[in-house]
PDB file of C-alpha atoms in Angstrom:
ATOM      1  CA  ALA I   1       0.077   0.055  -0.163  1.00 78.00           C
ATOM      2  CA  GLU I   2       2.839   2.420   0.810  1.00 79.00           C
ATOM      3  CA  TYR I   3       4.540   1.747  -2.356  1.00 79.00           C
ATOM      4  CA  ALA I   4       1.522   2.360  -4.542  1.00 81.00           C
ATOM      5  CA  ALA I   5       0.088   5.221  -2.509  1.00 85.00           C
ATOM      6  CA  GLY I   6      -0.999   8.011  -4.934  1.00 86.00           C
ATOM      7  CA  ALA I   7      -0.543   5.825  -8.108  1.00 85.00           C
ATOM      8  CA  PRO I   8      -3.424   6.320 -10.555  1.00 84.00           C
ATOM      9  CA  VAL I   9      -5.990   3.436 -10.498  1.00 86.00           C
ATOM     10  CA  VAL I  10      -6.183   1.547 -13.697  1.00 87.00           C
ATOM     11  CA  SER I  11      -9.835   0.420 -14.784  1.00 88.00           C
ATOM     12  CA  ASP I  12     -11.958   0.046 -17.618  1.00 88.00           C
ATOM     13  CA  ASP I  13     -12.770   3.746 -17.591  1.00 88.00           C
ATOM     14  CA  ARG I  14      -9.014   4.745 -17.149  1.00 87.00           C
ATOM     15  CA  PRO I  15      -6.988   2.299 -19.251  1.00 85.00           C
ATOM     16  CA  ILE I  16      -3.667   4.087 -18.300  1.00 81.00           C
ATOM     17  CA  LEU I  17      -1.567   1.044 -19.160  1.00 78.00           C
ATOM     18  CA  GLU I  18      -3.161   0.523 -22.364  1.00 79.00           C
ATOM     19  CA  TYR I  19      -2.036   3.779 -23.766  1.00 77.00           C
ATOM     20  CA  SER I  20       1.331   4.383 -21.873  1.00 75.00           C
ATOM     21  CA  ALA I  21       2.808   0.801 -22.325  1.00 73.00           C
ATOM     22  CA  PRO I  22       3.393   1.113 -26.079  1.00 71.00           C
ATOM     23  CA  GLY I  23       5.404   4.330 -25.501  1.00 71.00           C
ATOM     24  CA  SER I  24       7.592   2.580 -22.720  1.00 71.00           C
ATOM     25  CA  VAL I  25       8.809  -0.118 -25.108  1.00 70.00           C
ATOM     26  CA  TYR I  26      11.804   1.925 -26.422  1.00 68.00           C
ATOM     27  CA  GLY I  27      12.177   4.272 -23.439  1.00 69.00           C
ATOM     28  CA  ALA I  28      14.556   3.659 -20.476  1.00 71.00           C
ATOM     29  CA  SER I  29      13.646   0.615 -18.272  1.00 77.00           C
ATOM     30  CA  THR I  30      12.176   1.204 -14.925  1.00 77.00           C
ATOM     31  CA  VAL I  31      12.957  -2.489 -13.642  1.00 80.00           C
ATOM     32  CA  ALA I  32      15.997  -1.505 -11.528  1.00 81.00           C
ATOM     33  CA  GLY I  33      14.254   1.509  -9.979  1.00 82.00           C
ATOM     34  CA  ASN I  34      11.051  -0.517  -9.228  1.00 80.00           C
ATOM     35  CA  ILE I  35      13.021  -3.421  -7.727  1.00 82.00           C
ATOM     36  CA  GLU I  36      15.156  -1.061  -5.535  1.00 82.00           C
ATOM     37  CA  ALA I  37      12.023   0.945  -4.389  1.00 81.00           C
ATOM     38  CA  ILE I  38      10.094  -2.416  -3.546  1.00 79.00           C
ATOM     39  CA  MET I  39      12.983  -3.929  -1.714  1.00 79.00           C
ATOM     40  CA  ALA I  40      13.521  -0.816   0.335  1.00 78.00           C
ATOM     41  CA  LEU I  41       9.809  -1.545   1.754  1.00 77.00           C
ATOM     42  CA  ALA I  42      10.328  -5.132   2.062  1.00 74.00           C
ATOM     43  CA  SER I  43      10.641  -6.766   5.541  1.00 70.00           C
ATOM     44  CA  PRO I  44       9.628  -9.963   6.790  1.00 66.00           C
ATOM     45  CA  GLU I  45       6.464 -10.238   9.045  1.00 66.00           C
ATOM     46  CA  GLY I  46       7.312  -9.644  12.621  1.00 65.00           C
ATOM     47  CA  GLY I  47       8.422 -12.745  14.294  1.00 68.00           C
ATOM     48  CA  ALA I  48       8.785 -14.728  11.125  1.00 68.00           C
ATOM     49  CA  VAL I  49      12.434 -15.420  11.616  1.00 67.00           C
ATOM     50  CA  GLN I  50      11.752 -16.798  15.006  1.00 72.00           C
ATOM     51  CA  ARG I  51       8.771 -18.732  13.939  1.00 76.00           C
ATOM     52  CA  TYR I  52      10.272 -20.337  10.667  1.00 75.00           C
ATOM     53  CA  GLY I  53      13.955 -20.479  11.716  1.00 77.00           C
ATOM     54  CA  ASP I  54      17.188 -20.273   9.823  1.00 80.00           C
ATOM     55  CA  ASP I  55      15.990 -21.598   6.511  1.00 84.00           C
ATOM     56  CA  PHE I  56      13.494 -18.742   6.269  1.00 84.00           C
ATOM     57  CA  GLN I  57      16.374 -16.339   7.101  1.00 84.00           C
ATOM     58  CA  ARG I  58      18.599 -17.943   4.331  1.00 87.00           C
ATOM     59  CA  ALA I  59      15.680 -17.771   1.877  1.00 87.00           C
ATOM     60  CA  CYS I  60      14.983 -14.022   2.641  1.00 85.00           C
ATOM     61  CA  GLU I  61      18.708 -13.296   2.161  1.00 89.00           C
ATOM     62  CA  ALA I  62      18.754 -15.296  -1.093  1.00 92.00           C
ATOM     63  CA  VAL I  63      15.652 -13.576  -2.450  1.00 90.00           C
ATOM     64  CA  ARG I  64      17.300 -10.039  -1.576  1.00 89.00           C
ATOM     65  CA  LEU I  65      20.352 -10.883  -3.356  1.00 93.00           C
ATOM     66  CA  PHE I  66      18.417 -12.260  -6.449  1.00 93.00           C
ATOM     67  CA  GLU I  67      16.355  -9.141  -6.713  1.00 91.00           C
ATOM     68  CA  GLU I  68      19.607  -6.958  -6.380  1.00 91.00           C
ATOM     69  CA  ALA I  69      21.047  -9.069  -9.351  1.00 92.00           C
ATOM     70  CA  GLU I  70      17.793  -8.482 -11.383  1.00 90.00           C
ATOM     71  CA  SER I  71      18.456  -4.649 -10.870  1.00 89.00           C
ATOM     72  CA  ALA I  72      22.129  -5.154 -11.882  1.00 90.00           C
ATOM     73  CA  ARG I  73      21.119  -7.049 -14.948  1.00 87.00           C
ATOM     74  CA  ASP I  74      18.683  -4.184 -15.919  1.00 86.00           C
ATOM     75  CA  ARG I  75      21.629  -1.742 -15.579  1.00 85.00           C
ATOM     76  CA  ARG I  76      23.698  -4.078 -17.836  1.00 85.00           C
ATOM     77  CA  MET I  77      25.924  -4.754 -15.032  1.00 87.00           C
ATOM     78  CA  LEU I  78      26.870  -8.536 -15.847  1.00 83.00           C
ATOM     79  CA  PRO I  79      29.719  -8.919 -13.433  1.00 85.00           C
ATOM     80  CA  GLU I  80      27.850  -7.551 -10.640  1.00 91.00           C
ATOM     81  CA  GLU I  81      24.746  -9.632 -11.435  1.00 91.00           C
ATOM     82  CA  ALA I  82      26.930 -12.815 -11.640  1.00 89.00           C
ATOM     83  CA  GLN I  83      28.405 -11.876  -8.049  1.00 92.00           C
ATOM     84  CA  LEU I  84      24.941 -11.189  -6.451  1.00 94.00           C
ATOM     85  CA  LEU I  85      23.502 -14.506  -8.237  1.00 93.00           C
ATOM     86  CA  SER I  86      26.513 -16.537  -6.900  1.00 92.00           C
ATOM     87  CA  GLY I  87      25.809 -14.983  -3.437  1.00 94.00           C
ATOM     88  CA  ALA I  88      22.119 -16.028  -3.421  1.00 94.00           C
ATOM     89  CA  PHE I  89      23.018 -19.568  -4.845  1.00 90.00           C
ATOM     90  CA  THR I  90      25.612 -19.956  -2.156  1.00 91.00           C
ATOM     91  CA  VAL I  91      23.312 -18.769   0.689  1.00 93.00           C
ATOM     92  CA  CYS I  92      20.467 -20.796  -0.487  1.00 91.00           C
ATOM     93  CA  PRO I  93      21.442 -23.709  -2.882  1.00 89.00           C
ATOM     94  CA  GLU I  94      17.746 -24.889  -3.010  1.00 87.00           C
ATOM     95  CA  PHE I  95      16.996 -21.569  -4.701  1.00 88.00           C
ATOM     96  CA  LEU I  96      17.057 -23.293  -8.200  1.00 87.00           C
ATOM     97  CA  LEU I  97      16.192 -20.232 -10.120  1.00 88.00           C
ATOM     98  CA  ALA I  98      19.140 -18.415  -8.758  1.00 89.00           C
ATOM     99  CA  GLY I  99      21.380 -21.230  -9.942  1.00 87.00           C
ATOM    100  CA  SER I 100      19.830 -21.292 -13.450  1.00 88.00           C
ATOM    101  CA  ARG I 101      20.250 -17.534 -13.666  1.00 89.00           C
ATOM    102  CA  LEU I 102      23.842 -17.598 -12.392  1.00 90.00           C
ATOM    103  CA  ALA I 103      24.617 -20.255 -15.125  1.00 89.00           C
ATOM    104  CA  THR I 104      22.988 -18.146 -17.817  1.00 88.00           C
ATOM    105  CA  SER I 105      24.884 -14.923 -16.592  1.00 88.00           C
ATOM    106  CA  LEU I 106      28.145 -16.687 -16.546  1.00 89.00           C
ATOM    107  CA  HIS I 107      27.548 -18.223 -19.985  1.00 89.00           C
ATOM    108  CA  GLN I 108      26.731 -14.718 -21.462  1.00 88.00           C
ATOM    109  CA  SER I 109      29.785 -13.073 -19.628  1.00 87.00           C
ATOM    110  CA  ALA I 110      31.943 -15.948 -21.117  1.00 89.00           C
ATOM    111  CA  ALA I 111      30.687 -15.213 -24.656  1.00 87.00           C
ATOM    112  CA  MET I 112      31.518 -11.625 -24.132  1.00 87.00           C
ATOM    113  CA  MET I 113      35.206 -12.608 -22.948  1.00 87.00           C
ATOM    114  CA  LEU I 114      35.538 -14.630 -26.090  1.00 85.00           C
ATOM    115  CA  GLU I 115      34.529 -11.904 -28.335  1.00 87.00           C
ATOM    116  CA  ARG I 116      37.244  -9.716 -26.469  1.00 89.00           C
ATOM    117  CA  ASP I 117      39.716 -12.403 -27.652  1.00 88.00           C
ATOM    118  CA  ASN I 118      40.201 -13.761 -24.178  1.00 88.00           C
ATOM    119  CA  PRO I 119      39.263 -17.594 -24.698  1.00 87.00           C
ATOM    120  CA  GLN I 120      41.062 -18.656 -21.510  1.00 89.00           C
ATOM    121  CA  ALA I 121      38.988 -16.343 -19.201  1.00 89.00           C
ATOM    122  CA  ALA I 122      35.882 -17.346 -21.211  1.00 90.00           C
ATOM    123  CA  TRP I 123      36.701 -21.246 -20.668  1.00 90.00           C
ATOM    124  CA  GLU I 124      37.217 -20.585 -16.879  1.00 91.00           C
ATOM    125  CA  MET I 125      33.837 -18.637 -16.752  1.00 89.00           C
ATOM    126  CA  MET I 126      31.860 -21.510 -18.671  1.00 90.00           C
ATOM    127  CA  ASN I 127      33.383 -24.064 -16.252  1.00 91.00           C
ATOM    128  CA  SER I 128      31.940 -21.864 -13.483  1.00 89.00           C
ATOM    129  CA  ALA I 129      28.590 -21.891 -15.056  1.00 89.00           C
ATOM    130  CA  LEU I 130      28.723 -25.655 -15.580  1.00 89.00           C
ATOM    131  CA  ALA I 131      29.786 -26.077 -11.732  1.00 88.00           C
ATOM    132  CA  THR I 132      26.357 -24.683 -10.839  1.00 85.00           C
ATOM    133  CA  GLY I 133      24.759 -27.901 -12.073  1.00 82.00           C
ATOM    134  CA  ARG I 134      22.369 -26.041 -14.336  1.00 78.00           C
ATOM    135  CA  GLY I 135      24.341 -26.815 -17.560  1.00 76.00           C
ATOM    136  CA  ASP I 136      22.255 -27.209 -20.641  1.00 89.00           C
ATOM    137  CA  ALA I 137      23.103 -28.334 -24.113  1.00 93.00           C
ATOM    138  CA  MET I 138      23.978 -24.986 -25.427  1.00 93.00           C
ATOM    139  CA  LEU I 139      26.238 -24.292 -22.538  1.00 92.00           C
ATOM    140  CA  LEU I 140      28.150 -27.620 -23.117  1.00 94.00           C
ATOM    141  CA  ALA I 141      28.209 -27.064 -26.861  1.00 94.00           C
ATOM    142  CA  ASP I 142      29.667 -23.471 -26.424  1.00 92.00           C
ATOM    143  CA  LEU I 143      32.253 -24.796 -23.709  1.00 92.00           C
ATOM    144  CA  ALA I 144      33.220 -27.435 -26.375  1.00 94.00           C
ATOM    145  CA  SER I 145      33.768 -24.755 -28.930  1.00 91.00           C
ATOM    146  CA  MET I 146      35.988 -22.834 -26.626  1.00 90.00           C
ATOM    147  CA  GLU I 147      37.856 -26.061 -25.681  1.00 93.00           C
ATOM    148  CA  VAL I 148      38.622 -26.344 -29.441  1.00 93.00           C
ATOM    149  CA  ILE I 149      39.857 -23.016 -29.583  1.00 90.00           C
ATOM    150  CA  LEU I 150      42.276 -23.749 -26.762  1.00 91.00           C
ATOM    151  CA  GLY I 151      43.378 -27.110 -28.131  1.00 94.00           C
ATOM    152  CA  LEU I 152      41.722 -29.199 -25.227  1.00 95.00           C
ATOM    153  CA  TYR I 153      40.220 -31.652 -27.899  1.00 96.00           C
ATOM    154  CA  PRO I 154      39.312 -34.614 -25.459  1.00 96.00           C
ATOM    155  CA  LEU I 155      37.421 -32.181 -23.271  1.00 95.00           C
ATOM    156  CA  ALA I 156      35.789 -30.683 -26.263  1.00 96.00           C
ATOM    157  CA  LEU I 157      34.616 -34.274 -27.501  1.00 96.00           C
ATOM    158  CA  GLU I 158      33.551 -35.153 -24.082  1.00 96.00           C
ATOM    159  CA  HIS I 159      31.354 -32.042 -23.608  1.00 95.00           C
ATOM    160  CA  SER I 160      30.145 -31.832 -27.203  1.00 96.00           C
ATOM    161  CA  SER I 161      29.081 -35.554 -27.005  1.00 96.00           C
ATOM    162  CA  GLU I 162      27.185 -34.879 -23.709  1.00 95.00           C
ATOM    163  CA  ALA I 163      25.464 -31.829 -25.437  1.00 95.00           C
ATOM    164  CA  LEU I 164      24.580 -34.102 -28.406  1.00 95.00           C
ATOM    165  CA  ARG I 165      22.904 -36.642 -26.017  1.00 96.00           C
ATOM    166  CA  MET I 166      20.880 -33.877 -24.599  1.00 95.00           C
ATOM    167  CA  GLU I 167      19.878 -32.049 -27.935  1.00 94.00           C
ATOM    168  CA  PRO I 168      20.570 -34.501 -30.833  1.00 94.00           C
ATOM    169  CA  LEU I 169      18.788 -32.439 -33.298  1.00 94.00           C
ATOM    170  CA  SER I 170      20.248 -29.081 -32.555  1.00 93.00           C
ATOM    171  CA  VAL I 171      22.392 -27.519 -35.350  1.00 94.00           C
ATOM    172  CA  ALA I 172      24.539 -25.670 -32.943  1.00 92.00           C
ATOM    173  CA  VAL I 173      25.327 -28.795 -30.863  1.00 94.00           C
ATOM    174  CA  LEU I 174      26.044 -30.838 -34.096  1.00 95.00           C
ATOM    175  CA  ARG I 175      28.419 -27.933 -35.279  1.00 94.00           C
ATOM    176  CA  SER I 176      30.196 -28.008 -31.967  1.00 93.00           C
ATOM    177  CA  TYR I 177      30.442 -31.834 -32.137  1.00 95.00           C
ATOM    178  CA  GLY I 178      31.833 -31.718 -35.599  1.00 95.00           C
ATOM    179  CA  LYS I 179      34.557 -29.237 -34.572  1.00 93.00           C
ATOM    180  CA  ALA I 180      35.453 -31.331 -31.615  1.00 94.00           C
TER     181      ALA I 180
END
């Protein structure tokens, strides 16, 4: 209620979003600001930590870090996003979405490192993504492609074969397997 105080009410008679949303598509994002404003108001119900224990405390901390990571992503701060997601996943390994997003963030950062002609750093980052346990076929295929660049052919063959088992009809996976 505090966050939405003073905001115009959307109704059939006042379709504010209907007309303002299309204009926002190409404008500056409000995601980071919205997350930060909501998180500033967030607090667990009084006594919840005592009632639900340490697991609740860990989950709250993981969600806070995850939301900060979402804000960092919106500001295009990928290294900060990865650090925050890593923190969320470390605090609460059961938070599967944080682990999945961490793997994706590291995968994207590795692709950027490869574009900057730093295959060794990219390969290390891809292995960190794989270590989250959330590796998919594309991650494995890209890792194998980096391993070919680095001359790590046995690893490339192992990772591309695993990707091929996961996605046997993927052109990108088949290309990676062929290179290996």
